[in-house]
Structures are given as C-alpha cells and as structure tokens.
PDB file of C-alpha atoms in Angstrom:
ATOM      1  CA  MET A 236     -66.750 -30.507  -2.062  1.00 88.00           C
ATOM      2  CA  LEU A 237     -67.332 -32.266  -5.251  1.00 98.00           C
ATOM      3  CA  ARG A 238     -64.821 -35.026  -6.059  1.00 98.00           C
ATOM      4  CA  LEU A 239     -64.714 -36.633  -9.340  1.00 98.00           C
ATOM      5  CA  GLY A 240     -61.818 -38.996 -10.447  1.00 96.00           C
ATOM      6  CA  ARG A 241     -58.460 -37.275  -9.522  1.00 95.00           C
ATOM      7  CA  ARG A 242     -60.249 -33.690  -9.418  1.00 97.00           C
ATOM      8  CA  GLU A 243     -61.880 -31.898  -6.523  1.00 98.00           C
ATOM      9  CA  PHE A 244     -64.110 -28.742  -7.071  1.00 98.00           C
ATOM     10  CA  GLY A 245     -64.852 -26.147  -4.441  1.00 96.00           C
ATOM     11  CA  PRO A 246     -68.459 -25.129  -3.534  1.00 95.00           C
ATOM     12  CA  HIS A 247     -68.365 -22.071  -5.830  1.00 96.00           C
ATOM     13  CA  GLU A 248     -66.333 -23.660  -8.595  1.00 97.00           C
ATOM     14  CA  PRO A 249     -68.640 -24.044 -11.802  1.00 98.00           C
ATOM     15  CA  VAL A 250     -67.628 -27.164 -13.907  1.00 98.00           C
ATOM     16  CA  VAL A 251     -67.855 -27.568 -17.691  1.00 98.00           C
ATOM     17  CA  MET A 252     -68.652 -31.035 -18.952  1.00 98.00           C
ATOM     18  CA  ALA A 253     -68.119 -31.291 -22.735  1.00 98.00           C
ATOM     19  CA  ILE A 254     -70.183 -33.596 -24.840  1.00 97.00           C
ATOM     20  CA  VAL A 255     -68.286 -36.124 -26.979  1.00 96.00           C
ATOM     21  CA  ASN A 256     -70.816 -38.169 -29.099  1.00 93.00           C
ATOM     22  CA  ARG A 257     -69.504 -41.551 -30.383  1.00 93.00           C
ATOM     23  CA  THR A 258     -72.816 -41.807 -32.580  1.00 91.00           C
ATOM     24  CA  PRO A 259     -73.294 -41.565 -36.260  1.00 88.00           C
ATOM     25  CA  ASP A 260     -76.667 -39.749 -35.792  1.00 80.00           C
ATOM     26  CA  SER A 261     -76.425 -37.376 -33.019  1.00 79.00           C
ATOM     27  CA  PHE A 262     -78.963 -34.547 -33.052  1.00 72.00           C
ATOM     28  CA  TYR A 263     -76.449 -31.709 -32.833  1.00 73.00           C
ATOM     29  CA  ASP A 264     -73.281 -32.664 -34.897  1.00 75.00           C
ATOM     30  CA  GLN A 265     -74.743 -35.598 -37.081  1.00 69.00           C
ATOM     31  CA  GLY A 266     -71.733 -37.831 -36.198  1.00 73.00           C
ATOM     32  CA  ALA A 267     -68.938 -35.342 -36.439  1.00 83.00           C
ATOM     33  CA  THR A 268     -67.111 -37.059 -33.584  1.00 84.00           C
ATOM     34  CA  PHE A 269     -68.109 -40.737 -34.374  1.00 81.00           C
ATOM     35  CA  ARG A 270     -64.509 -41.595 -35.728  1.00 88.00           C
ATOM     36  CA  ASP A 271     -61.718 -41.820 -33.210  1.00 91.00           C
ATOM     37  CA  GLU A 272     -59.412 -38.989 -34.342  1.00 92.00           C
ATOM     38  CA  PRO A 273     -62.056 -36.318 -34.674  1.00 92.00           C
ATOM     39  CA  ALA A 274     -63.354 -37.460 -31.280  1.00 94.00           C
ATOM     40  CA  LEU A 275     -59.981 -37.318 -29.675  1.00 96.00           C
ATOM     41  CA  ALA A 276     -59.479 -33.829 -31.311  1.00 95.00           C
ATOM     42  CA  ARG A 277     -62.828 -32.683 -29.641  1.00 96.00           C
ATOM     43  CA  VAL A 278     -61.464 -33.847 -26.267  1.00 97.00           C
ATOM     44  CA  GLU A 279     -58.078 -31.790 -26.716  1.00 97.00           C
ATOM     45  CA  ARG A 280     -60.035 -28.776 -27.845  1.00 97.00           C
ATOM     46  CA  ALA A 281     -62.478 -28.990 -24.920  1.00 98.00           C
ATOM     47  CA  VAL A 282     -59.951 -29.408 -22.319  1.00 98.00           C
ATOM     48  CA  ALA A 283     -57.954 -26.450 -23.821  1.00 98.00           C
ATOM     49  CA  GLU A 284     -61.098 -24.341 -23.576  1.00 98.00           C
ATOM     50  CA  GLY A 285     -61.782 -25.069 -20.102  1.00 98.00           C
ATOM     51  CA  ALA A 286     -63.662 -28.286 -19.804  1.00 98.00           C
ATOM     52  CA  ALA A 287     -62.749 -30.342 -16.600  1.00 98.00           C
ATOM     53  CA  ILE A 288     -65.098 -33.299 -17.732  1.00 98.00           C
ATOM     54  CA  VAL A 289     -65.705 -35.052 -20.979  1.00 98.00           C
ATOM     55  CA  ASP A 290     -69.054 -36.864 -21.327  1.00 98.00           C
ATOM     56  CA  ILE A 291     -68.725 -39.767 -23.893  1.00 97.00           C
ATOM     57  CA  GLY A 292     -71.958 -41.216 -25.348  1.00 96.00           C
ATOM     58  CA  GLY A 293     -72.432 -44.208 -27.566  1.00 96.00           C
ATOM     59  CA  VAL A 294     -76.178 -43.889 -28.177  1.00 96.00           C
ATOM     60  CA  LYS A 295     -78.065 -40.856 -28.996  1.00 93.00           C
ATOM     61  CA  ALA A 296     -80.874 -39.910 -26.657  1.00 93.00           C
ATOM     62  CA  GLY A 297     -83.659 -39.731 -29.321  1.00 92.00           C
ATOM     63  CA  PRO A 298     -85.444 -42.459 -31.149  1.00 93.00           C
ATOM     64  CA  GLY A 299     -83.458 -44.023 -33.887  1.00 91.00           C
ATOM     65  CA  GLU A 300     -81.708 -47.210 -35.135  1.00 90.00           C
ATOM     66  CA  GLU A 301     -81.475 -49.758 -32.373  1.00 94.00           C
ATOM     67  CA  VAL A 302     -77.953 -49.792 -30.639  1.00 96.00           C
ATOM     68  CA  THR A 303     -77.238 -53.023 -28.579  1.00 97.00           C
ATOM     69  CA  ALA A 304     -75.122 -52.952 -25.469  1.00 97.00           C
ATOM     70  CA  GLU A 305     -72.472 -54.699 -27.377  1.00 97.00           C
ATOM     71  CA  GLU A 306     -72.413 -51.883 -29.971  1.00 96.00           C
ATOM     72  CA  GLU A 307     -72.484 -49.184 -27.417  1.00 97.00           C
ATOM     73  CA  ALA A 308     -69.524 -50.722 -25.591  1.00 97.00           C
ATOM     74  CA  ARG A 309     -67.679 -51.144 -29.030  1.00 96.00           C
ATOM     75  CA  ARG A 310     -68.117 -47.290 -29.521  1.00 96.00           C
ATOM     76  CA  THR A 311     -67.093 -46.251 -25.980  1.00 97.00           C
ATOM     77  CA  VAL A 312     -64.854 -48.616 -24.161  1.00 97.00           C
ATOM     78  CA  GLY A 313     -61.656 -48.336 -26.142  1.00 96.00           C
ATOM     79  CA  PHE A 314     -62.162 -44.727 -26.593  1.00 96.00           C
ATOM     80  CA  VAL A 315     -62.337 -44.198 -22.769  1.00 98.00           C
ATOM     81  CA  ALA A 316     -59.248 -46.174 -22.413  1.00 97.00           C
ATOM     82  CA  GLU A 317     -57.482 -43.976 -25.012  1.00 96.00           C
ATOM     83  CA  VAL A 318     -58.616 -40.761 -23.424  1.00 97.00           C
ATOM     84  CA  ARG A 319     -57.565 -41.995 -20.107  1.00 98.00           C
ATOM     85  CA  ARG A 320     -54.066 -42.580 -21.620  1.00 97.00           C
ATOM     86  CA  ARG A 321     -53.731 -39.311 -23.318  1.00 97.00           C
ATOM     87  CA  PHE A 322     -55.454 -37.074 -20.682  1.00 97.00           C
ATOM     88  CA  PRO A 323     -54.759 -38.526 -17.290  1.00 96.00           C
ATOM     89  CA  GLU A 324     -56.144 -35.540 -15.238  1.00 96.00           C
ATOM     90  CA  VAL A 325     -59.477 -35.028 -17.241  1.00 98.00           C
ATOM     91  CA  VAL A 326     -62.680 -36.443 -15.563  1.00 98.00           C
ATOM     92  CA  ILE A 327     -64.014 -39.096 -17.860  1.00 98.00           C
ATOM     93  CA  SER A 328     -67.845 -39.395 -17.794  1.00 98.00           C
ATOM     94  CA  VAL A 329     -69.935 -41.976 -19.842  1.00 98.00           C
ATOM     95  CA  ASP A 330     -73.555 -41.320 -20.867  1.00 98.00           C
ATOM     96  CA  THR A 331     -75.108 -44.773 -20.537  1.00 98.00           C
ATOM     97  CA  TRP A 332     -78.154 -46.291 -18.732  1.00 98.00           C
ATOM     98  CA  ARG A 333     -76.876 -49.835 -19.010  1.00 98.00           C
ATOM     99  CA  ALA A 334     -74.992 -51.491 -16.198  1.00 98.00           C
ATOM    100  CA  ASP A 335     -73.066 -53.830 -18.559  1.00 98.00           C
ATOM    101  CA  VAL A 336     -71.750 -50.969 -20.363  1.00 98.00           C
ATOM    102  CA  GLY A 337     -71.137 -48.905 -17.189  1.00 98.00           C
ATOM    103  CA  GLU A 338     -68.948 -51.891 -15.927  1.00 98.00           C
ATOM    104  CA  ALA A 339     -66.916 -52.026 -19.096  1.00 98.00           C
ATOM    105  CA  VAL A 340     -66.124 -48.444 -19.215  1.00 98.00           C
ATOM    106  CA  CYS A 341     -65.265 -48.152 -15.447  1.00 98.00           C
ATOM    107  CA  GLU A 342     -62.842 -50.952 -15.978  1.00 98.00           C
ATOM    108  CA  ALA A 343     -61.372 -48.910 -18.875  1.00 98.00           C
ATOM    109  CA  GLY A 344     -61.001 -45.865 -16.726  1.00 98.00           C
ATOM    110  CA  ALA A 345     -64.205 -43.934 -16.527  1.00 98.00           C
ATOM    111  CA  ASP A 346     -64.646 -41.646 -13.404  1.00 98.00           C
ATOM    112  CA  LEU A 347     -68.291 -40.949 -13.751  1.00 98.00           C
ATOM    113  CA  LEU A 348     -71.525 -42.624 -15.009  1.00 98.00           C
ATOM    114  CA  ASN A 349     -74.098 -40.217 -16.374  1.00 98.00           C
ATOM    115  CA  ASP A 350     -77.435 -42.049 -16.011  1.00 98.00           C
ATOM    116  CA  ALA A 351     -79.642 -39.787 -18.092  1.00 97.00           C
ATOM    117  CA  TRP A 352     -82.770 -42.267 -17.928  1.00 97.00           C
ATOM    118  CA  GLY A 353     -83.105 -41.996 -14.289  1.00 95.00           C
ATOM    119  CA  GLY A 354     -82.185 -45.465 -12.826  1.00 96.00           C
ATOM    120  CA  VAL A 355     -84.089 -47.460 -15.494  1.00 97.00           C
ATOM    121  CA  ASP A 356     -81.294 -50.192 -14.818  1.00 98.00           C
ATOM    122  CA  PRO A 357     -80.937 -50.127 -11.006  1.00 97.00           C
ATOM    123  CA  ARG A 358     -77.663 -52.101 -11.440  1.00 98.00           C
ATOM    124  CA  LEU A 359     -75.936 -49.107 -12.854  1.00 98.00           C
ATOM    125  CA  ALA A 360     -75.666 -47.603  -9.387  1.00 98.00           C
ATOM    126  CA  GLU A 361     -74.353 -50.835  -8.042  1.00 98.00           C
ATOM    127  CA  VAL A 362     -71.578 -50.642 -10.744  1.00 98.00           C
ATOM    128  CA  ALA A 363     -70.701 -47.100  -9.630  1.00 98.00           C
ATOM    129  CA  ALA A 364     -70.446 -48.306  -6.113  1.00 98.00           C
ATOM    130  CA  ARG A 365     -68.200 -51.246  -6.889  1.00 98.00           C
ATOM    131  CA  TYR A 366     -65.747 -49.081  -8.837  1.00 98.00           C
ATOM    132  CA  ARG A 367     -66.066 -46.012  -6.383  1.00 98.00           C
ATOM    133  CA  ALA A 368     -67.119 -44.104  -9.442  1.00 98.00           C
ATOM    134  CA  GLY A 369     -69.430 -40.966  -9.421  1.00 98.00           C
ATOM    135  CA  LEU A 370     -72.988 -41.134 -10.446  1.00 98.00           C
ATOM    136  CA  VAL A 371     -75.432 -38.610 -12.121  1.00 98.00           C
ATOM    137  CA  CYS A 372     -78.979 -39.232 -10.857  1.00 98.00           C
ATOM    138  CA  THR A 373     -81.408 -37.866 -13.439  1.00 98.00           C
ATOM    139  CA  HIS A 374     -85.161 -37.232 -13.382  1.00 98.00           C
ATOM    140  CA  ALA A 375     -86.650 -38.650 -16.756  1.00 98.00           C
ATOM    141  CA  GLY A 376     -90.201 -38.719 -15.695  1.00 97.00           C
ATOM    142  CA  GLY A 377     -90.388 -42.587 -15.846  1.00 94.00           C
ATOM    143  CA  ALA A 378     -89.719 -42.491 -19.517  1.00 94.00           C
ATOM    144  CA  GLN A 379     -88.109 -45.440 -21.237  1.00 94.00           C
ATOM    145  CA  PRO A 380     -84.671 -44.730 -22.938  1.00 97.00           C
ATOM    146  CA  ARG A 381     -84.805 -43.246 -26.221  1.00 95.00           C
ATOM    147  CA  THR A 382     -88.437 -42.221 -26.187  1.00 95.00           C
ATOM    148  CA  ARG A 383     -90.143 -38.724 -26.504  1.00 93.00           C
ATOM    149  CA  PRO A 384     -92.450 -37.393 -24.038  1.00 94.00           C
ATOM    150  CA  HIS A 385     -96.322 -37.498 -25.097  1.00 94.00           C
ATOM    151  CA  ARG A 386     -98.836 -35.479 -23.165  1.00 96.00           C
ATOM    152  CA  VAL A 387     -96.923 -35.946 -20.016  1.00 96.00           C
ATOM    153  CA  THR A 388     -98.308 -34.200 -16.835  1.00 97.00           C
ATOM    154  CA  TYR A 389     -97.363 -33.591 -13.346  1.00 98.00           C
ATOM    155  CA  ASP A 390     -99.044 -32.036 -10.352  1.00 98.00           C
ATOM    156  CA  ASP A 391     -95.839 -30.346  -9.486  1.00 98.00           C
ATOM    157  CA  VAL A 392     -92.987 -31.002 -11.880  1.00 98.00           C
ATOM    158  CA  VAL A 393     -90.299 -29.886  -9.470  1.00 98.00           C
ATOM    159  CA  ALA A 394     -91.610 -31.797  -6.475  1.00 98.00           C
ATOM    160  CA  ASP A 395     -91.361 -34.894  -8.644  1.00 98.00           C
ATOM    161  CA  ILE A 396     -87.833 -34.006  -9.734  1.00 98.00           C
ATOM    162  CA  LEU A 397     -86.830 -33.657  -6.168  1.00 98.00           C
ATOM    163  CA  ASP A 398     -88.608 -36.884  -4.980  1.00 98.00           C
ATOM    164  CA  VAL A 399     -86.862 -39.009  -7.878  1.00 98.00           C
ATOM    165  CA  THR A 400     -83.326 -37.430  -7.919  1.00 98.00           C
ATOM    166  CA  VAL A 401     -82.919 -37.299  -4.287  1.00 98.00           C
ATOM    167  CA  GLY A 402     -84.143 -40.845  -3.862  1.00 98.00           C
ATOM    168  CA  LEU A 403     -81.825 -42.125  -6.504  1.00 98.00           C
ATOM    169  CA  ALA A 404     -78.926 -40.217  -4.927  1.00 98.00           C
ATOM    170  CA  GLU A 405     -79.644 -41.532  -1.410  1.00 98.00           C
ATOM    171  CA  ARG A 406     -79.859 -45.138  -2.676  1.00 98.00           C
ATOM    172  CA  ALA A 407     -76.524 -44.671  -4.569  1.00 98.00           C
ATOM    173  CA  VAL A 408     -74.864 -43.710  -1.473  1.00 98.00           C
ATOM    174  CA  SER A 409     -76.440 -46.500   0.517  1.00 98.00           C
ATOM    175  CA  LEU A 410     -74.861 -48.906  -2.043  1.00 98.00           C
ATOM    176  CA  GLY A 411     -71.437 -47.400  -1.561  1.00 98.00           C
ATOM    177  CA  VAL A 412     -71.171 -44.602  -4.071  1.00 98.00           C
ATOM    178  CA  PRO A 413     -69.015 -41.802  -2.513  1.00 98.00           C
ATOM    179  CA  ARG A 414     -71.406 -39.215  -1.306  1.00 98.00           C
ATOM    180  CA  GLU A 415     -69.061 -36.351  -2.802  1.00 98.00           C
ATOM    181  CA  SER A 416     -69.339 -37.916  -6.129  1.00 98.00           C
ATOM    182  CA  VAL A 417     -73.052 -38.031  -6.613  1.00 98.00           C
ATOM    183  CA  LEU A 418     -74.987 -35.413  -8.568  1.00 98.00           C
ATOM    184  CA  ILE A 419     -78.568 -34.784  -9.394  1.00 99.00           C
ATOM    185  CA  ASP A 420     -79.972 -33.590 -12.764  1.00 99.00           C
ATOM    186  CA  PRO A 421     -83.468 -32.179 -13.252  1.00 98.00           C
ATOM    187  CA  GLY A 422     -83.410 -33.752 -16.832  1.00 98.00           C
ATOM    188  CA  HIS A 423     -84.457 -31.016 -19.084  1.00 98.00           C
ATOM    189  CA  ASP A 424     -86.503 -32.285 -21.883  1.00 98.00           C
ATOM    190  CA  PHE A 425     -86.462 -35.892 -20.593  1.00 97.00           C
ATOM    191  CA  GLY A 426     -90.068 -36.933 -19.898  1.00 97.00           C
ATOM    192  CA  LYS A 427     -91.019 -33.120 -19.980  1.00 98.00           C
ATOM    193  CA  ASN A 428     -92.582 -30.561 -22.120  1.00 98.00           C
ATOM    194  CA  THR A 429     -91.087 -27.126 -22.673  1.00 98.00           C
ATOM    195  CA  ARG A 430     -93.114 -25.550 -19.954  1.00 98.00           C
ATOM    196  CA  HIS A 431     -91.947 -28.283 -17.500  1.00 98.00           C
ATOM    197  CA  SER A 432     -88.275 -27.518 -18.495  1.00 98.00           C
ATOM    198  CA  LEU A 433     -88.666 -23.916 -18.016  1.00 98.00           C
ATOM    199  CA  GLU A 434     -90.226 -24.337 -14.548  1.00 98.00           C
ATOM    200  CA  ALA A 435     -87.351 -26.688 -13.659  1.00 98.00           C
ATOM    201  CA  THR A 436     -84.929 -23.895 -14.563  1.00 98.00           C
ATOM    202  CA  ARG A 437     -86.959 -21.165 -12.855  1.00 98.00           C
ATOM    203  CA  ARG A 438     -87.041 -23.302  -9.583  1.00 98.00           C
ATOM    204  CA  LEU A 439     -83.617 -24.830  -9.746  1.00 98.00           C
ATOM    205  CA  GLY A 440     -82.821 -23.384  -6.476  1.00 98.00           C
ATOM    206  CA  GLU A 441     -85.041 -25.879  -4.919  1.00 98.00           C
ATOM    207  CA  LEU A 442     -82.634 -28.635  -6.130  1.00 98.00           C
ATOM    208  CA  VAL A 443     -79.561 -26.684  -5.000  1.00 98.00           C
ATOM    209  CA  ASP A 444     -81.130 -26.375  -1.546  1.00 98.00           C
ATOM    210  CA  THR A 445     -81.132 -30.234  -1.027  1.00 98.00           C
ATOM    211  CA  GLY A 446     -77.297 -29.998  -0.682  1.00 98.00           C
ATOM    212  CA  TRP A 447     -76.582 -32.387  -3.649  1.00 98.00           C
ATOM    213  CA  PRO A 448     -74.623 -30.799  -6.456  1.00 98.00           C
ATOM    214  CA  VAL A 449     -76.731 -30.149  -9.478  1.00 98.00           C
ATOM    215  CA  LEU A 450     -75.830 -30.755 -12.938  1.00 99.00           C
ATOM    216  CA  VAL A 451     -77.814 -29.313 -15.794  1.00 98.00           C
ATOM    217  CA  SER A 452     -77.828 -30.429 -19.372  1.00 98.00           C
ATOM    218  CA  LEU A 453     -79.195 -27.486 -21.376  1.00 98.00           C
ATOM    219  CA  SER A 454     -77.070 -27.263 -24.608  1.00 97.00           C
ATOM    220  CA  ASN A 455     -79.288 -26.602 -27.677  1.00 97.00           C
ATOM    221  CA  LYS A 456     -82.120 -28.664 -26.360  1.00 97.00           C
ATOM    222  CA  ASP A 457     -85.631 -28.596 -27.688  1.00 97.00           C
ATOM    223  CA  PHE A 458     -87.052 -26.444 -24.777  1.00 98.00           C
ATOM    224  CA  VAL A 459     -84.630 -23.741 -25.838  1.00 98.00           C
ATOM    225  CA  GLY A 460     -85.652 -24.216 -29.587  1.00 98.00           C
ATOM    226  CA  GLU A 461     -89.348 -24.158 -28.723  1.00 98.00           C
ATOM    227  CA  THR A 462     -89.017 -21.085 -26.434  1.00 98.00           C
ATOM    228  CA  LEU A 463     -87.383 -19.046 -29.121  1.00 98.00           C
ATOM    229  CA  ASP A 464     -88.661 -20.884 -32.158  1.00 98.00           C
ATOM    230  CA  ARG A 465     -85.128 -21.559 -33.315  1.00 98.00           C
ATOM    231  CA  PRO A 466     -83.599 -24.586 -35.163  1.00 96.00           C
ATOM    232  CA  VAL A 467     -80.816 -26.639 -33.411  1.00 95.00           C
ATOM    233  CA  LYS A 468     -77.933 -24.693 -34.860  1.00 94.00           C
ATOM    234  CA  GLU A 469     -79.543 -21.354 -33.779  1.00 98.00           C
ATOM    235  CA  ARG A 470     -80.090 -22.082 -29.993  1.00 98.00           C
ATOM    236  CA  LEU A 471     -76.664 -20.994 -28.517  1.00 98.00           C
ATOM    237  CA  VAL A 472     -77.976 -17.673 -27.280  1.00 98.00           C
ATOM    238  CA  GLY A 473     -80.939 -19.232 -25.615  1.00 98.00           C
ATOM    239  CA  THR A 474     -78.681 -21.986 -24.228  1.00 98.00           C
ATOM    240  CA  LEU A 475     -76.288 -19.365 -22.810  1.00 98.00           C
ATOM    241  CA  ALA A 476     -79.070 -17.209 -21.252  1.00 98.00           C
ATOM    242  CA  THR A 477     -80.360 -20.412 -19.441  1.00 98.00           C
ATOM    243  CA  THR A 478     -76.745 -21.185 -18.394  1.00 98.00           C
ATOM    244  CA  ALA A 479     -76.350 -17.913 -16.853  1.00 98.00           C
ATOM    245  CA  VAL A 480     -79.656 -18.206 -14.779  1.00 98.00           C
ATOM    246  CA  SER A 481     -78.769 -21.760 -13.836  1.00 98.00           C
ATOM    247  CA  ALA A 482     -75.270 -20.541 -12.607  1.00 98.00           C
ATOM    248  CA  TRP A 483     -76.997 -17.816 -10.607  1.00 98.00           C
ATOM    249  CA  LEU A 484     -79.269 -20.168  -8.873  1.00 98.00           C
ATOM    250  CA  GLY A 485     -76.310 -22.511  -7.924  1.00 98.00           C
ATOM    251  CA  ALA A 486     -75.977 -25.336 -10.442  1.00 98.00           C
ATOM    252  CA  ARG A 487     -72.379 -26.702 -10.388  1.00 98.00           C
ATOM    253  CA  VAL A 488     -71.932 -28.851 -13.544  1.00 98.00           C
ATOM    254  CA  TYR A 489     -72.868 -27.880 -17.110  1.00 98.00           C
ATOM    255  CA  ARG A 490     -73.025 -30.460 -20.002  1.00 98.00           C
ATOM    256  CA  VAL A 491     -72.377 -28.601 -23.139  1.00 98.00           C
ATOM    257  CA  HIS A 492     -71.454 -28.583 -26.734  1.00 96.00           C
ATOM    258  CA  GLU A 493     -70.020 -25.134 -26.875  1.00 97.00           C
ATOM    259  CA  VAL A 494     -67.199 -25.148 -24.094  1.00 98.00           C
ATOM    260  CA  ALA A 495     -65.451 -21.755 -24.635  1.00 98.00           C
ATOM    261  CA  GLU A 496     -68.662 -19.729 -24.654  1.00 98.00           C
ATOM    262  CA  THR A 497     -70.032 -21.535 -21.579  1.00 98.00           C
ATOM    263  CA  ARG A 498     -66.873 -20.938 -19.845  1.00 98.00           C
ATOM    264  CA  GLN A 499     -67.081 -17.270 -20.259  1.00 98.00           C
ATOM    265  CA  VAL A 500     -70.620 -17.081 -19.113  1.00 98.00           C
ATOM    266  CA  LEU A 501     -69.938 -19.164 -16.003  1.00 98.00           C
ATOM    267  CA  ASP A 502     -66.911 -16.971 -15.167  1.00 98.00           C
ATOM    268  CA  MET A 503     -68.850 -13.786 -15.575  1.00 98.00           C
ATOM    269  CA  VAL A 504     -71.581 -14.958 -13.337  1.00 98.00           C
ATOM    270  CA  ALA A 505     -69.105 -16.098 -10.799  1.00 98.00           C
ATOM    271  CA  SER A 506     -67.374 -12.775 -10.840  1.00 98.00           C
ATOM    272  CA  ILE A 507     -70.817 -10.893 -10.451  1.00 98.00           C
ATOM    273  CA  ALA A 508     -71.575 -13.096  -7.504  1.00 98.00           C
ATOM    274  CA  GLY A 509     -68.168 -12.326  -5.901  1.00 98.00           C
ATOM    275  CA  HIS A 510     -66.875 -15.897  -6.215  1.00 97.00           C
ATOM    276  CA  ARG A 511     -64.084 -14.999  -8.898  1.00 97.00           C
ATOM    277  CA  VAL A 512     -61.908 -12.080  -9.292  1.00 97.00           C
ATOM    278  CA  PRO A 513     -61.739 -10.377 -12.726  1.00 96.00           C
ATOM    279  CA  ALA A 514     -58.973 -11.808 -14.873  1.00 96.00           C
ATOM    280  CA  VAL A 515     -57.868  -7.999 -15.436  1.00 95.00           C
ATOM    281  CA  ALA A 516     -58.900  -5.113 -13.330  1.00 92.00           C
ATOM    282  CA  ARG A 517     -57.204  -1.844 -14.830  1.00 93.00           C
ATOM    283  CA  ARG A 518     -60.206   0.465 -15.452  1.00 94.00           C
ATOM    284  CA  GLY A 519     -60.071   3.448 -13.263  1.00 94.00           C
ATOM    285  CA  LEU A 520     -56.772   2.489 -11.567  1.00 92.00           C
ATOM    286  CA  ALA A 521     -54.170   3.567 -13.967  1.00 75.00           C
TER     287      ALA A 521
END
C-alpha cells in the first residue's frame, strides 16, 4: 500500500503526478504557470484529467538565474496553501532539495517532498519525518543542484541507483518517515547521460524488486529527445513509449506534463496486465 496525504493507492494502481512549475524559466512551458491563476487552472485541469498528485516546483532543475531559498518559498508556500484549500483531496508534492523550504511547505499543507537532488540536504528527510510527510528518494549521481552531468561514468549505473535510493529510503524510515509514504526514483537525466537513463529504464524491474514504490520522472526529458533526436515540444510520443515500458515493469508513480495522455497509456497497460477491466466491453457480445 502506498499512502500519501489522505489517499491510499493499491499495489497495481498507477498514479499520475502532474507537474506545476512556479518558475518563469521552466524548460517545458517557459513560465506558463508562474502566475497564480494559470497555475491554479493547471491544477484543476490536471485533477480533472486523472492526476492524483500535483508536484509544485519553485526552481527549475537546469542551470539559470540564482533562486534563493526565500524566493523559492515565496513562489511555493502560499500557492500550496491555496491548493490545499481548493483541492482538499489532492496529494500535494513540492519539488525541493532545501530543508527550510520543505518545512515551510509542509506547514502550509504539503503531503510529499520530492527531493530530486538525492539528499544533498540531509535535513530534508528530517523535515518529512517531523511532519509525517512522504519523501521521494532520488538518484542524482552525486550532482549538485542545477548542474548538468559532464562525462559522468558508472561501473554499473543501476547498481549505483539501487545503493543510493535504497540507502536514502532506509534512512528516511529510520528518522520516522512513514514507510508506506517513501518512494524511490532512478533520476532519469540527473547525473546521467542518455545511455544511463535508457539502461535505468530497461532495468527498472530491479528497482521494483526492492519493494519500495518506484516513481519515474520521464516527461519530455533530454534522454528522450536525444534518443529520437527531437526538440522539447516533440517528445510526447517517446515519453509515452517510455511510460508504457515503465508501467509494464512495475513503476507506481509518473511525474508528467501531459496528464490525459499518460492516464490513457497507464490504463491500457493495466488492462493488458489484467489489473484493470476495460471501460467498455461490447465487441463480440451484442
């Protein structure tokens, strides 16, 4: 059982996490949801399309203008409180590596801290424990926040992913984070080249076999773009193909830009696997 906020998700229930960027320079939408009203409209649309989680971020992952902890909090804390007020049942995640920001958003009503930079601030897990919030434990290959990988190498990238993410997850539980609210994330693109991310996808079953629920953040990423030689706005098909493979291998949570399309892929894979009945079954029966 995966338990996040007020929601519980069964072992064969794939979960969509919708990305809501509170940044003026996000790589995908270039700040389309930086202002409050477009961001709230994005949350409403994502929930209507089948997202159970919204992931709110105040700093883009890539290099760019410095964003202080104070500015990150200004972009996220009040918005978390408003989403909590308007959408009491949605699981609110905040994408941050900073413990101080994590504290503030948990106080405002966040249910999950998405630590995309792999425990670079070890106090973040302590915050999650104190608030009984969930935690995403990500492999970033030791990279510092907002840096791009350069000639990174691994003897075995998946072995490194397993060692880091399971270690972070076990530490989180030892601190008091509820075990049923901890996820591991292989960290596609983070501290990895394209071949590393492809291998992490191909061998995702090894992460699933640990027993920790696996989150994948695949949406429109560079490894998809490089594999198919497509710019950001032409990566949906590659993203959905990677999503289908990840679903078949057992990933549980999918962090995405395109909610409706992802929901259809996940429902189709679940039906093929025998975990979901078709929405309609008339063919050959009438």
